[in-house]
């Protein structure tokens, strides 16, 4: 079975500081990995995806994530936080073939202070 | 990506009643998914809906409680039956635009049961 662990239910940063949101996965086969963002009263928006191509994945809004098989990690980073980045972030994993369901982590709420 | 419209966006219902949530996509998709997000929690898959066949339900979810229809390649409905306060959640539909493609989400239906 696949699972995802997100360390830290809340992360607080100052505007302009580095954002680091942690995600570790468990999978018996090489997975697909995703980061989604949820703004208040909205659905989920895809930030980026890893599908076994380049291990460093660049997404929207300046976010990127690096797939590290040895650490079973897929941490999300952004060099400089903006107030508009405040939201809930979800890491998700799926099997790497066909139409597969997503298994989500518990989410990390990013708080950005001025 | 795709434009995914969910109706209603929110509702307040009486216990014991049922509500049907609609999900409309602006392009034809093979697979649609229905998720539940309970207050302050992550997303849990309810079922996968493939056009022309019965929906596949995840453990803990049954057709009598969450009947799903998928009449064509652009539309699906989820009914929450005989509602109780425990059904108060956000219900989201998502679509996969192709094999090995990431899922895209609607804005969700925020449901409160009194």
PDB file of C-alpha atoms in Angstrom:
ATOM      1  CA  UNK A   1       0.000   0.000   0.000  1.00  0.00           C
ATOM      2  CA  UNK A   2       1.094   3.515  -0.646  1.00  0.00           C
ATOM      3  CA  UNK A   3       1.180   6.283   1.919  1.00  0.00           C
ATOM      4  CA  UNK A   4       2.416   9.818   2.329  1.00  0.00           C
ATOM      5  CA  UNK A   5       3.659  11.560   5.457  1.00  0.00           C
ATOM      6  CA  UNK A   6       3.811  15.319   5.705  1.00  0.00           C
ATOM      7  CA  UNK A   7       5.854  16.546   8.640  1.00  0.00           C
ATOM      8  CA  UNK A   8       4.411  19.586  10.305  1.00  0.00           C
ATOM      9  CA  UNK A   9       0.740  20.465  10.165  1.00  0.00           C
ATOM     10  CA  UNK A  10       1.715  24.152  10.239  1.00  0.00           C
ATOM     11  CA  UNK A  11       4.768  25.946   8.893  1.00  0.00           C
ATOM     12  CA  UNK A  12       5.339  29.642   9.518  1.00  0.00           C
ATOM     13  CA  UNK A  13       7.733  31.764   7.518  1.00  0.00           C
ATOM     14  CA  UNK A  14       8.362  35.447   7.008  1.00  0.00           C
ATOM     15  CA  UNK A  15       7.771  37.052   3.662  1.00  0.00           C
ATOM     16  CA  UNK A  16      10.909  36.631   1.567  1.00  0.00           C
ATOM     17  CA  UNK A  17      12.145  33.610   3.512  1.00  0.00           C
ATOM     18  CA  UNK A  18      12.729  30.116   2.169  1.00  0.00           C
ATOM     19  CA  UNK A  19       9.725  27.808   2.130  1.00  0.00           C
ATOM     20  CA  UNK A  20      10.344  24.112   2.847  1.00  0.00           C
ATOM     21  CA  UNK A  21       7.417  21.708   3.133  1.00  0.00           C
ATOM     22  CA  UNK A  22       8.323  18.103   3.812  1.00  0.00           C
ATOM     23  CA  UNK A  23       6.848  14.992   2.232  1.00  0.00           C
ATOM     24  CA  UNK A  24       7.980  11.397   2.601  1.00  0.00           C
ATOM     25  CA  UNK A  25       6.342   8.555   0.746  1.00  0.00           C
ATOM     26  CA  UNK A  26       6.048   4.842   1.098  1.00  0.00           C
ATOM     27  CA  UNK A  27       5.543   2.755  -2.004  1.00  0.00           C
ATOM     28  CA  UNK A  28       6.446  -0.725  -3.120  1.00  0.00           C
ATOM     29  CA  UNK A  29       7.027   0.463  -6.666  1.00  0.00           C
ATOM     30  CA  UNK A  30       8.339   3.740  -8.105  1.00  0.00           C
ATOM     31  CA  UNK A  31       5.434   6.106  -7.631  1.00  0.00           C
ATOM     32  CA  UNK A  32       4.095   9.233  -9.170  1.00  0.00           C
ATOM     33  CA  UNK A  33       4.185  12.157  -6.741  1.00  0.00           C
ATOM     34  CA  UNK A  34       2.265  15.398  -6.685  1.00  0.00           C
ATOM     35  CA  UNK A  35       1.960  18.622  -4.757  1.00  0.00           C
ATOM     36  CA  UNK A  36      -1.376  20.389  -4.661  1.00  0.00           C
ATOM     37  CA  UNK A  37      -2.316  23.716  -3.072  1.00  0.00           C
ATOM     38  CA  UNK A  38      -5.699  24.605  -1.625  1.00  0.00           C
ATOM     39  CA  UNK A  39      -6.621  28.226  -1.064  1.00  0.00           C
ATOM     40  CA  UNK A  40      -9.521  29.049   1.260  1.00  0.00           C
ATOM     41  CA  UNK A  41     -12.906  28.056  -0.129  1.00  0.00           C
ATOM     42  CA  UNK A  42     -11.360  26.606  -3.263  1.00  0.00           C
ATOM     43  CA  UNK A  43     -10.561  23.207  -4.668  1.00  0.00           C
ATOM     44  CA  UNK A  44      -7.090  21.803  -5.186  1.00  0.00           C
ATOM     45  CA  UNK A  45      -4.697  23.242  -7.722  1.00  0.00           C
ATOM     46  CA  UNK A  46      -1.824  21.194  -9.101  1.00  0.00           C
ATOM     47  CA  UNK A  47       1.544  22.752  -8.265  1.00  0.00           C
ATOM     48  CA  UNK A  48       3.825  20.141  -9.787  1.00  0.00           C
ATOM     49  CA  UNK A  49       4.191  16.445 -10.507  1.00  0.00           C
ATOM     50  CA  UNK A  50       6.940  13.847 -10.598  1.00  0.00           C
ATOM     51  CA  UNK A  51       6.441  11.053 -13.104  1.00  0.00           C
ATOM     52  CA  UNK A  52       9.888   9.439 -13.283  1.00  0.00           C
ATOM     53  CA  UNK A  53      11.504  11.956 -15.616  1.00  0.00           C
ATOM     54  CA  UNK A  54      13.790  14.621 -14.110  1.00  0.00           C
ATOM     55  CA  UNK A  55      14.199  14.330 -10.350  1.00  0.00           C
ATOM     56  CA  UNK A  56      14.064  18.109  -9.889  1.00  0.00           C
ATOM     57  CA  UNK A  57      10.601  19.250 -10.850  1.00  0.00           C
ATOM     58  CA  UNK A  58       9.646  22.863 -11.375  1.00  0.00           C
ATOM     59  CA  UNK A  59       6.073  23.912 -10.862  1.00  0.00           C
ATOM     60  CA  UNK A  60       3.924  26.985 -10.906  1.00  0.00           C
ATOM     61  CA  UNK A  61       4.327  30.092  -8.737  1.00  0.00           C
ATOM     62  CA  UNK A  62       8.068  29.531  -8.273  1.00  0.00           C
ATOM     63  CA  UNK A  63       7.755  26.212  -6.427  1.00  0.00           C
ATOM     64  CA  UNK A  64       9.918  23.200  -7.083  1.00  0.00           C
ATOM     65  CA  UNK A  65      10.404  19.756  -5.577  1.00  0.00           C
ATOM     66  CA  UNK A  66      13.152  17.184  -5.715  1.00  0.00           C
ATOM     67  CA  UNK A  67      12.520  13.450  -5.830  1.00  0.00           C
ATOM     68  CA  UNK A  68      15.089  11.628  -3.685  1.00  0.00           C
ATOM     69  CA  UNK A  69      14.650   7.887  -3.930  1.00  0.00           C
ATOM     70  CA  UNK A  70      17.298   7.135  -1.298  1.00  0.00           C
ATOM     71  CA  UNK A  71      15.415   9.265   1.222  1.00  0.00           C
ATOM     72  CA  UNK A  72      11.923   8.456  -0.107  1.00  0.00           C
ATOM     73  CA  UNK A  73      11.265  12.166  -0.051  1.00  0.00           C
ATOM     74  CA  UNK A  74       9.637  14.767  -2.269  1.00  0.00           C
ATOM     75  CA  UNK A  75      10.018  18.040  -0.384  1.00  0.00           C
ATOM     76  CA  UNK A  76       8.515  21.242  -1.758  1.00  0.00           C
ATOM     77  CA  UNK A  77      10.573  24.438  -1.762  1.00  0.00           C
ATOM     78  CA  UNK A  78      10.340  28.043  -2.809  1.00  0.00           C
ATOM     79  CA  UNK A  79      13.290  30.424  -2.423  1.00  0.00           C
ATOM     80  CA  UNK A  80      11.270  33.441  -1.328  1.00  0.00           C
ATOM     81  CA  UNK A  81       7.824  33.306   0.260  1.00  0.00           C
ATOM     82  CA  UNK A  82       5.103  35.704  -0.747  1.00  0.00           C
ATOM     83  CA  UNK A  83       2.034  36.600   1.245  1.00  0.00           C
ATOM     84  CA  UNK A  84      -0.101  35.028  -1.468  1.00  0.00           C
ATOM     85  CA  UNK A  85       1.529  31.622  -0.804  1.00  0.00           C
ATOM     86  CA  UNK A  86      -0.410  31.258   2.435  1.00  0.00           C
ATOM     87  CA  UNK A  87      -2.563  28.184   1.877  1.00  0.00           C
ATOM     88  CA  UNK A  88      -2.865  24.455   2.611  1.00  0.00           C
ATOM     89  CA  UNK A  89      -0.439  22.226   0.744  1.00  0.00           C
ATOM     90  CA  UNK A  90      -1.018  18.544   0.088  1.00  0.00           C
ATOM     91  CA  UNK A  91       1.467  15.942  -1.068  1.00  0.00           C
ATOM     92  CA  UNK A  92      -0.045  12.965  -2.880  1.00  0.00           C
ATOM     93  CA  UNK A  93       1.153   9.671  -4.314  1.00  0.00           C
ATOM     94  CA  UNK A  94      -0.252   7.323  -6.926  1.00  0.00           C
ATOM     95  CA  UNK A  95       0.763   4.201  -8.727  1.00  0.00           C
ATOM     96  CA  UNK A  96       2.751   4.866 -11.869  1.00  0.00           C
ATOM     97  CA  UNK A  97       0.481   3.217 -14.399  1.00  0.00           C
ATOM     98  CA  UNK A  98      -2.892   4.030 -15.868  1.00  0.00           C
ATOM     99  CA  UNK A  99      -5.635   5.861 -14.075  1.00  0.00           C
ATOM    100  CA  UNK A 100      -4.740   5.628 -10.453  1.00  0.00           C
ATOM    101  CA  UNK A 101      -6.277   7.024  -7.309  1.00  0.00           C
ATOM    102  CA  UNK A 102      -4.398   9.571  -5.280  1.00  0.00           C
ATOM    103  CA  UNK A 103      -3.425   8.961  -1.692  1.00  0.00           C
ATOM    104  CA  UNK A 104      -3.016  12.263   0.104  1.00  0.00           C
ATOM    105  CA  UNK A 105      -0.936  13.352   3.039  1.00  0.00           C
ATOM    106  CA  UNK A 106      -2.535  15.147   5.936  1.00  0.00           C
ATOM    107  CA  UNK A 107      -1.602  18.558   4.599  1.00  0.00           C
ATOM    108  CA  UNK A 108       0.578  21.434   5.779  1.00  0.00           C
ATOM    109  CA  UNK A 109      -0.793  24.889   6.353  1.00  0.00           C
ATOM    110  CA  UNK A 110       1.709  27.550   5.310  1.00  0.00           C
ATOM    111  CA  UNK A 111       1.491  30.813   7.194  1.00  0.00           C
ATOM    112  CA  UNK A 112       3.368  33.827   5.828  1.00  0.00           C
ATOM    113  CA  UNK A 113       3.951  36.845   8.012  1.00  0.00           C
ATOM    114  CA  UNK A 114       4.975  40.284   6.764  1.00  0.00           C
TER     115      UNK A 114
ATOM    116  CA  UNK B   1      -5.984  21.327 -17.985  1.00  0.00           C
ATOM    117  CA  UNK B   2      -9.766  21.233 -17.769  1.00  0.00           C
ATOM    118  CA  UNK B   3     -12.513  23.446 -16.418  1.00  0.00           C
ATOM    119  CA  UNK B   4     -14.456  21.531 -13.798  1.00  0.00           C
ATOM    120  CA  UNK B   5     -17.709  22.940 -12.455  1.00  0.00           C
ATOM    121  CA  UNK B   6     -19.388  21.637  -9.342  1.00  0.00           C
ATOM    122  CA  UNK B   7     -22.899  22.449  -8.208  1.00  0.00           C
ATOM    123  CA  UNK B   8     -23.937  23.431  -5.657  1.00  0.00           C
ATOM    124  CA  UNK B   9     -20.896  25.205  -4.272  1.00  0.00           C
ATOM    125  CA  UNK B  10     -22.326  24.923  -0.774  1.00  0.00           C
ATOM    126  CA  UNK B  11     -25.489  23.833   0.955  1.00  0.00           C
ATOM    127  CA  UNK B  12     -27.014  23.449   4.383  1.00  0.00           C
ATOM    128  CA  UNK B  13     -29.263  20.429   4.703  1.00  0.00           C
ATOM    129  CA  UNK B  14     -31.468  18.767   7.282  1.00  0.00           C
ATOM    130  CA  UNK B  15     -30.507  15.383   8.659  1.00  0.00           C
ATOM    131  CA  UNK B  16     -32.216  12.479   6.948  1.00  0.00           C
ATOM    132  CA  UNK B  17     -32.387  14.204   3.579  1.00  0.00           C
ATOM    133  CA  UNK B  18     -30.306  13.561   0.462  1.00  0.00           C
ATOM    134  CA  UNK B  19     -28.324  15.899  -1.768  1.00  0.00           C
ATOM    135  CA  UNK B  20     -27.055  15.339  -5.286  1.00  0.00           C
ATOM    136  CA  UNK B  21     -23.826  17.053  -6.303  1.00  0.00           C
ATOM    137  CA  UNK B  22     -23.097  17.606  -9.961  1.00  0.00           C
ATOM    138  CA  UNK B  23     -19.717  17.674 -11.666  1.00  0.00           C
ATOM    139  CA  UNK B  24     -19.402  18.962 -15.222  1.00  0.00           C
ATOM    140  CA  UNK B  25     -16.179  18.956 -17.264  1.00  0.00           C
ATOM    141  CA  UNK B  26     -15.528  20.994 -20.394  1.00  0.00           C
ATOM    142  CA  UNK B  27     -13.881  18.075 -22.196  1.00  0.00           C
ATOM    143  CA  UNK B  28     -14.429  14.344 -22.453  1.00  0.00           C
ATOM    144  CA  UNK B  29     -12.622  12.359 -19.780  1.00  0.00           C
ATOM    145  CA  UNK B  30     -12.449   8.671 -19.138  1.00  0.00           C
ATOM    146  CA  UNK B  31     -12.123   8.660 -15.385  1.00  0.00           C
ATOM    147  CA  UNK B  32     -13.708  10.843 -12.744  1.00  0.00           C
ATOM    148  CA  UNK B  33     -13.090  10.628  -9.031  1.00  0.00           C
ATOM    149  CA  UNK B  34     -15.053  11.723  -5.975  1.00  0.00           C
ATOM    150  CA  UNK B  35     -13.276  12.712  -2.755  1.00  0.00           C
ATOM    151  CA  UNK B  36     -14.401  13.748   0.703  1.00  0.00           C
ATOM    152  CA  UNK B  37     -12.537  16.261   2.838  1.00  0.00           C
ATOM    153  CA  UNK B  38     -13.785  16.297   6.392  1.00  0.00           C
ATOM    154  CA  UNK B  39     -13.273  19.482   8.426  1.00  0.00           C
ATOM    155  CA  UNK B  40      -9.600  20.192   8.970  1.00  0.00           C
ATOM    156  CA  UNK B  41      -8.548  16.938   7.360  1.00  0.00           C
ATOM    157  CA  UNK B  42      -7.071  15.619   4.161  1.00  0.00           C
ATOM    158  CA  UNK B  43      -8.861  14.152   1.171  1.00  0.00           C
ATOM    159  CA  UNK B  44     -10.158  10.616   1.079  1.00  0.00           C
ATOM    160  CA  UNK B  45     -11.256   8.911  -2.112  1.00  0.00           C
ATOM    161  CA  UNK B  46     -14.897   7.834  -2.097  1.00  0.00           C
ATOM    162  CA  UNK B  47     -15.109   6.184  -5.499  1.00  0.00           C
ATOM    163  CA  UNK B  48     -13.869   6.116  -9.060  1.00  0.00           C
ATOM    164  CA  UNK B  49     -16.424   6.602 -11.826  1.00  0.00           C
ATOM    165  CA  UNK B  50     -15.783   5.253 -15.307  1.00  0.00           C
ATOM    166  CA  UNK B  51     -18.319   6.037 -17.997  1.00  0.00           C
ATOM    167  CA  UNK B  52     -20.551   3.118 -18.834  1.00  0.00           C
ATOM    168  CA  UNK B  53     -19.766   1.021 -15.786  1.00  0.00           C
ATOM    169  CA  UNK B  54     -20.564   0.881 -12.101  1.00  0.00           C
ATOM    170  CA  UNK B  55     -18.482   3.093  -9.847  1.00  0.00           C
ATOM    171  CA  UNK B  56     -15.739   1.457  -7.817  1.00  0.00           C
ATOM    172  CA  UNK B  57     -15.986   2.300  -4.127  1.00  0.00           C
ATOM    173  CA  UNK B  58     -13.181   2.502  -1.608  1.00  0.00           C
ATOM    174  CA  UNK B  59     -13.225   0.686   1.684  1.00  0.00           C
ATOM    175  CA  UNK B  60     -15.624   2.355   4.081  1.00  0.00           C
ATOM    176  CA  UNK B  61     -17.872   3.806   1.385  1.00  0.00           C
ATOM    177  CA  UNK B  62     -20.957   2.042   0.020  1.00  0.00           C
ATOM    178  CA  UNK B  63     -23.216   2.612  -2.934  1.00  0.00           C
ATOM    179  CA  UNK B  64     -26.371   2.883  -0.843  1.00  0.00           C
ATOM    180  CA  UNK B  65     -24.931   5.873   0.997  1.00  0.00           C
ATOM    181  CA  UNK B  66     -23.054   7.490  -1.921  1.00  0.00           C
ATOM    182  CA  UNK B  67     -24.704   6.503  -5.210  1.00  0.00           C
ATOM    183  CA  UNK B  68     -22.830   7.787  -8.242  1.00  0.00           C
ATOM    184  CA  UNK B  69     -23.948   8.235 -11.811  1.00  0.00           C
ATOM    185  CA  UNK B  70     -21.745   8.690 -14.856  1.00  0.00           C
ATOM    186  CA  UNK B  71     -24.078   9.027 -17.835  1.00  0.00           C
ATOM    187  CA  UNK B  72     -21.499  10.403 -20.284  1.00  0.00           C
ATOM    188  CA  UNK B  73     -17.870  11.447 -20.657  1.00  0.00           C
ATOM    189  CA  UNK B  74     -18.353  14.986 -19.312  1.00  0.00           C
ATOM    190  CA  UNK B  75     -20.700  14.595 -16.358  1.00  0.00           C
ATOM    191  CA  UNK B  76     -21.088  12.771 -13.055  1.00  0.00           C
ATOM    192  CA  UNK B  77     -23.204  13.066  -9.942  1.00  0.00           C
ATOM    193  CA  UNK B  78     -22.624  12.030  -6.354  1.00  0.00           C
ATOM    194  CA  UNK B  79     -25.584  11.696  -4.007  1.00  0.00           C
ATOM    195  CA  UNK B  80     -25.122  11.850  -0.266  1.00  0.00           C
ATOM    196  CA  UNK B  81     -28.063   9.892   1.117  1.00  0.00           C
ATOM    197  CA  UNK B  82     -29.841   9.989   4.473  1.00  0.00           C
ATOM    198  CA  UNK B  83     -27.454  12.636   5.715  1.00  0.00           C
ATOM    199  CA  UNK B  84     -26.269  12.995   9.286  1.00  0.00           C
ATOM    200  CA  UNK B  85     -24.027  15.669  10.843  1.00  0.00           C
ATOM    201  CA  UNK B  86     -21.041  13.346  10.288  1.00  0.00           C
ATOM    202  CA  UNK B  87     -21.499  13.873   6.545  1.00  0.00           C
ATOM    203  CA  UNK B  88     -20.621  17.561   6.901  1.00  0.00           C
ATOM    204  CA  UNK B  89     -17.616  17.830   4.606  1.00  0.00           C
ATOM    205  CA  UNK B  90     -16.292  19.239   1.395  1.00  0.00           C
ATOM    206  CA  UNK B  91     -16.978  16.925  -1.524  1.00  0.00           C
ATOM    207  CA  UNK B  92     -14.693  17.290  -4.527  1.00  0.00           C
ATOM    208  CA  UNK B  93     -14.702  15.762  -7.940  1.00  0.00           C
ATOM    209  CA  UNK B  94     -11.585  15.376 -10.003  1.00  0.00           C
ATOM    210  CA  UNK B  95     -10.749  14.203 -13.492  1.00  0.00           C
ATOM    211  CA  UNK B  96      -7.771  12.623 -15.156  1.00  0.00           C
ATOM    212  CA  UNK B  97      -7.317  13.926 -18.696  1.00  0.00           C
ATOM    213  CA  UNK B  98      -5.490  10.845 -19.848  1.00  0.00           C
ATOM    214  CA  UNK B  99      -3.494   7.847 -18.820  1.00  0.00           C
ATOM    215  CA  UNK B 100      -0.646   8.827 -16.495  1.00  0.00           C
ATOM    216  CA  UNK B 101      -1.962  12.376 -16.337  1.00  0.00           C
ATOM    217  CA  UNK B 102      -2.436  14.220 -13.028  1.00  0.00           C
ATOM    218  CA  UNK B 103      -5.880  14.779 -11.615  1.00  0.00           C
ATOM    219  CA  UNK B 104      -7.517  18.180 -11.744  1.00  0.00           C
ATOM    220  CA  UNK B 105     -10.087  19.227  -9.168  1.00  0.00           C
ATOM    221  CA  UNK B 106     -13.278  21.210  -9.044  1.00  0.00           C
ATOM    222  CA  UNK B 107     -13.817  23.842  -6.364  1.00  0.00           C
ATOM    223  CA  UNK B 108     -15.794  21.462  -4.211  1.00  0.00           C
ATOM    224  CA  UNK B 109     -19.197  21.416  -2.550  1.00  0.00           C
ATOM    225  CA  UNK B 110     -19.254  22.541   1.068  1.00  0.00           C
ATOM    226  CA  UNK B 111     -21.973  20.625   2.812  1.00  0.00           C
ATOM    227  CA  UNK B 112     -23.286  21.217   6.320  1.00  0.00           C
ATOM    228  CA  UNK B 113     -25.934  19.052   7.922  1.00  0.00           C
ATOM    229  CA  UNK B 114     -27.978  20.372  10.805  1.00  0.00           C
TER     230      UNK B 114
END
